[in-house]
Amino acid sequence: TQLLEQSPQFLSIQEGENLTVYCNSSSVFSSLQWYRQEPGEGPVLLVTVVTGGEVKKLKRLTFQFGDARKDSSLHITAAQPGDTGLYLCAGDAGGNKLVFGAGTILRVKS
Amino acid sequence: KAGVTQTPRYLIKTRGQQVTLSCSPISGHRSVSWYQQTPGQGLQFLFEYFSETQRNKGNFPGRFSGRQFSNSRSEMNVSTLELGDSALYLCASRVTGTGLRTGELFFGEGSRLTVL
């Protein structure tokens, strides 16, 4: 069974601070997706990383896929209250199935 | 373009009852997946339907079942409800689901089930 572990589980920071969320596995994934979920809504895709070592930037968010395609990180620069939400990583387990991590709850205080 | 629509949004049932949840995918999306989300377990994959056929199934008991209609709309049913079935049930659709890589999932807002 392929598992994805996310850390930290909870993160409460002040506006303007930087943070990093980690997503780790002992399994190799062909690709990895990051989603953000806000209260009362379903998850929304932020990015998909495919190539080992790949780095993608989305405004203040930087996503990295590990060289061995077993881990990924999400770095947010100068966090804002609008970044508050549940961040989920999901690995492509093949067979059109995604394996989700348990998520990181981020709260950014103004 | 309308998003994924799930009904009902909220429902309360008692143990032993059954429940049916409905999902209308984005127009043109033929793949529909269902996930159970709980605070402790995160998102757990239930099953996926493509062209009216169940293509993948997660590790849930037989009390959880689903189906897909010719218009790609999907329903999931949970029979003999247990307290532990209380969760947010999310439906997600994809364009085709036949590519080499699992593409972006478009999620609905979910159906919040409370079992008393």
Short mmCIF file of C-alpha atoms in Angstrom, two decimals:
data_model
loop_
_atom_site.label_atom_id
_atom_site.label_comp_id
_atom_site.label_asym_id
_atom_site.label_seq_id
_atom_site.Cartn_x
_atom_site.Cartn_y
_atom_site.Cartn_z
CA THR A 1 0.00 0.00 0.00
CA GLN A 2 1.39 3.36 -1.00
CA LEU A 3 1.25 5.97 1.75
CA LEU A 4 1.97 9.66 1.82
CA GLU A 5 2.93 11.35 5.08
CA GLN A 6 2.49 15.06 5.42
CA SER A 7 4.13 17.27 7.98
CA PRO A 8 3.44 19.27 9.93
CA GLN A 9 -0.21 18.42 10.63
CA PHE A 10 -0.96 21.93 11.88
CA LEU A 11 0.75 25.23 11.29
CA SER A 12 -0.26 28.57 12.77
CA ILE A 13 1.84 31.53 11.72
CA GLN A 14 1.74 35.31 11.47
CA GLU A 15 1.16 37.12 8.23
CA GLY A 16 4.44 37.70 6.40
CA GLU A 17 6.20 34.58 7.65
CA ASN A 18 7.53 31.83 5.42
CA LEU A 19 6.64 28.16 5.77
CA THR A 20 7.31 24.78 4.24
CA VAL A 21 5.02 21.75 4.12
CA TYR A 22 6.47 18.32 3.44
CA CYS A 23 5.02 15.26 1.75
CA ASN A 24 7.03 12.04 2.06
CA SER A 25 6.68 8.45 0.98
CA SER A 26 8.74 5.30 0.64
CA SER A 27 7.04 4.72 -2.73
CA VAL A 28 7.78 6.22 -6.10
CA PHE A 29 5.01 8.18 -7.77
CA SER A 30 4.77 9.02 -11.45
CA SER A 31 3.48 12.44 -10.51
CA LEU A 32 2.32 14.34 -7.48
CA GLN A 33 -0.42 16.89 -7.11
CA TRP A 34 -1.00 19.57 -4.47
CA TYR A 35 -4.51 20.68 -3.58
CA ARG A 36 -5.87 23.34 -1.25
CA GLN A 37 -9.18 22.95 0.50
CA GLU A 38 -11.06 25.75 2.22
CA PRO A 39 -13.79 25.16 4.80
CA GLY A 40 -17.05 24.04 3.24
CA GLU A 41 -15.49 23.45 -0.14
CA GLY A 42 -13.84 20.63 -2.03
CA PRO A 43 -10.10 20.52 -2.72
CA VAL A 44 -8.83 22.60 -5.64
CA LEU A 45 -5.72 21.67 -7.61
CA LEU A 46 -2.75 24.01 -7.19
CA VAL A 47 -0.08 22.22 -9.20
CA THR A 48 1.08 18.91 -10.64
CA VAL A 49 4.77 17.98 -10.58
CA VAL A 50 5.93 15.22 -12.86
CA THR A 51 9.72 15.15 -13.27
CA GLY A 52 12.13 14.26 -10.47
CA GLY A 53 13.81 17.44 -9.24
CA GLU A 54 11.16 19.63 -10.83
CA VAL A 55 10.46 23.02 -9.26
CA LYS A 56 7.29 24.95 -10.05
CA LYS A 57 6.38 28.41 -8.86
CA LEU A 58 2.90 29.80 -8.49
CA LYS A 59 3.22 33.40 -7.29
CA ARG A 60 4.39 33.06 -3.65
CA LEU A 61 4.11 29.25 -3.68
CA THR A 62 7.06 27.07 -4.70
CA PHE A 63 6.60 23.34 -5.24
CA GLN A 64 9.41 20.84 -5.51
CA PHE A 65 9.38 17.18 -6.50
CA GLY A 66 12.18 15.06 -5.07
CA ASP A 67 14.81 13.63 -7.39
CA ALA A 68 13.61 10.10 -6.64
CA ARG A 69 9.95 11.11 -7.00
CA LYS A 70 9.18 9.93 -3.48
CA ASP A 71 8.75 13.27 -1.78
CA SER A 72 7.63 16.81 -2.39
CA SER A 73 7.54 20.13 -0.61
CA LEU A 74 5.45 23.26 -0.74
CA HIS A 75 7.07 26.52 0.33
CA ILE A 76 5.02 29.67 0.86
CA THR A 77 6.79 33.00 1.01
CA ALA A 78 5.31 35.90 2.98
CA ALA A 79 2.14 34.04 3.92
CA GLN A 80 -1.14 35.93 3.83
CA PRO A 81 -4.46 35.25 5.60
CA GLY A 82 -5.88 34.18 2.24
CA ASP A 83 -3.44 31.24 2.25
CA THR A 84 -5.33 29.72 5.19
CA GLY A 85 -6.67 26.27 4.40
CA LEU A 86 -5.96 22.56 4.28
CA TYR A 87 -3.10 21.63 1.96
CA LEU A 88 -3.17 18.13 0.54
CA CYS A 89 -0.59 16.26 -1.48
CA ALA A 90 -1.72 13.40 -3.70
CA GLY A 91 0.45 10.85 -5.43
CA ASP A 92 -0.44 9.15 -8.70
CA ALA A 93 -0.54 5.49 -7.71
CA GLY A 94 -1.29 4.32 -11.24
CA GLY A 95 -4.51 2.83 -12.46
CA ASN A 96 -6.10 6.25 -12.35
CA LYS A 97 -5.95 6.30 -8.56
CA LEU A 98 -4.61 9.10 -6.37
CA VAL A 99 -3.28 8.47 -2.85
CA PHE A 100 -3.78 11.46 -0.59
CA GLY A 101 -1.77 12.55 2.42
CA ALA A 102 -3.67 13.43 5.60
CA GLY A 103 -3.13 17.12 4.97
CA THR A 104 -1.61 20.15 6.64
CA ILE A 105 -3.92 22.71 8.22
CA LEU A 106 -2.46 26.16 7.76
CA ARG A 107 -3.71 29.19 9.62
CA VAL A 108 -2.24 32.58 8.82
CA LYS A 109 -3.06 35.27 11.37
CA SER A 110 -3.15 38.94 10.46
CA LYS B 1 -19.11 26.02 -16.97
CA ALA B 2 -20.87 24.50 -13.99
CA GLY B 3 -18.74 22.64 -11.47
CA VAL B 4 -19.28 19.29 -9.81
CA THR B 5 -22.60 19.27 -7.99
CA GLN B 6 -23.28 17.07 -5.00
CA THR B 7 -26.58 16.56 -3.23
CA PRO B 8 -27.58 16.67 -0.50
CA ARG B 9 -25.03 18.95 1.14
CA TYR B 10 -25.91 17.90 4.66
CA LEU B 11 -27.80 14.97 6.08
CA ILE B 12 -28.35 13.26 9.39
CA LYS B 13 -29.13 9.57 9.68
CA THR B 14 -29.32 7.04 12.48
CA ARG B 15 -27.42 3.80 12.81
CA GLY B 16 -28.77 1.01 10.65
CA GLN B 17 -30.30 3.29 8.07
CA GLN B 18 -29.05 3.64 4.52
CA VAL B 19 -28.16 6.71 2.52
CA THR B 20 -27.79 7.62 -1.14
CA LEU B 21 -25.61 10.51 -2.28
CA SER B 22 -25.67 12.01 -5.73
CA CYS B 23 -22.99 13.58 -7.89
CA SER B 24 -23.30 15.41 -11.20
CA PRO B 25 -19.88 15.79 -12.83
CA ILE B 26 -18.69 18.64 -15.00
CA SER B 27 -20.20 18.39 -18.47
CA GLY B 28 -17.98 16.23 -20.66
CA HIS B 29 -16.25 14.49 -17.74
CA ARG B 30 -16.72 10.74 -17.90
CA SER B 31 -14.74 9.67 -14.84
CA VAL B 32 -16.25 10.07 -11.38
CA SER B 33 -14.45 9.18 -8.16
CA TRP B 34 -15.71 9.14 -4.60
CA TYR B 35 -13.67 9.88 -1.50
CA GLN B 36 -14.43 9.80 2.22
CA GLN B 37 -12.84 12.59 4.24
CA THR B 38 -12.50 12.44 8.02
CA PRO B 39 -10.25 14.47 10.34
CA GLY B 40 -8.27 11.43 11.41
CA GLN B 41 -7.90 9.57 8.10
CA GLY B 42 -7.84 12.34 5.52
CA LEU B 43 -9.16 11.52 2.06
CA GLN B 44 -9.76 7.83 1.54
CA PHE B 45 -10.53 6.55 -1.95
CA LEU B 46 -13.84 4.71 -2.23
CA PHE B 47 -14.25 3.92 -5.92
CA GLU B 48 -14.07 5.30 -9.43
CA TYR B 49 -16.51 4.93 -12.27
CA PHE B 50 -15.83 5.44 -15.94
CA SER B 51 -18.38 4.91 -18.68
CA GLU B 52 -20.82 3.30 -16.22
CA THR B 53 -18.22 0.73 -15.08
CA GLN B 54 -16.48 0.59 -11.74
CA ARG B 55 -12.81 0.78 -12.63
CA ASN B 56 -11.15 1.04 -9.22
CA LYS B 57 -12.20 0.27 -5.69
CA GLY B 58 -10.68 1.24 -2.35
CA ASN B 59 -10.57 -0.76 0.86
CA PHE B 60 -14.08 -0.18 2.11
CA PRO B 61 -16.63 -2.82 3.15
CA GLY B 62 -19.36 -3.97 0.82
CA ARG B 63 -21.83 -1.66 2.56
CA PHE B 64 -20.40 1.06 0.35
CA SER B 65 -21.52 0.82 -3.24
CA GLY B 66 -21.96 3.07 -6.19
CA ARG B 67 -23.06 3.31 -9.76
CA GLN B 68 -22.80 5.58 -12.74
CA PHE B 69 -25.48 6.40 -15.25
CA SER B 70 -25.20 6.91 -18.99
CA ASN B 71 -25.10 10.70 -18.51
CA SER B 72 -22.06 10.23 -16.21
CA ARG B 73 -24.01 11.20 -13.09
CA SER B 74 -23.09 8.97 -10.19
CA GLU B 75 -24.61 7.84 -6.94
CA MET B 76 -23.08 6.18 -3.93
CA ASN B 77 -25.00 4.21 -1.35
CA VAL B 78 -24.08 3.27 2.16
CA SER B 79 -26.23 0.62 3.81
CA THR B 80 -26.54 -0.29 7.49
CA LEU B 81 -24.95 2.94 8.61
CA GLU B 82 -22.47 2.93 11.48
CA LEU B 83 -21.32 5.81 13.66
CA GLY B 84 -17.91 5.65 11.99
CA ASP B 85 -19.46 6.44 8.63
CA SER B 86 -19.89 10.06 9.69
CA ALA B 87 -17.74 11.99 7.26
CA LEU B 88 -17.60 14.37 4.35
CA TYR B 89 -18.14 12.43 1.13
CA LEU B 90 -16.48 14.07 -1.83
CA CYS B 91 -17.12 13.39 -5.46
CA ALA B 92 -14.55 14.30 -8.10
CA SER B 93 -14.70 14.20 -11.87
CA ARG B 94 -12.06 14.08 -14.61
CA VAL B 95 -12.15 14.56 -18.33
CA THR B 96 -11.37 11.09 -19.58
CA GLY B 97 -9.34 9.10 -17.09
CA THR B 98 -7.76 7.03 -19.82
CA GLY B 99 -4.38 8.74 -20.05
CA LEU B 100 -1.09 7.44 -18.80
CA ARG B 101 -1.18 9.82 -15.88
CA THR B 102 -4.00 10.50 -13.44
CA GLY B 103 -5.09 14.00 -14.33
CA GLU B 104 -6.57 16.82 -12.29
CA LEU B 105 -9.55 15.98 -10.16
CA PHE B 106 -12.36 18.51 -9.94
CA PHE B 107 -14.10 18.14 -6.60
CA GLY B 108 -17.59 18.99 -5.52
CA GLU B 109 -18.30 20.67 -2.19
CA GLY B 110 -19.17 17.35 -0.61
CA SER B 111 -22.03 15.79 1.28
CA ARG B 112 -21.64 16.00 5.04
CA LEU B 113 -23.12 12.85 6.61
CA THR B 114 -23.72 12.61 10.33
CA VAL B 115 -24.74 9.24 11.77
CA LEU B 116 -26.36 9.31 15.21
#
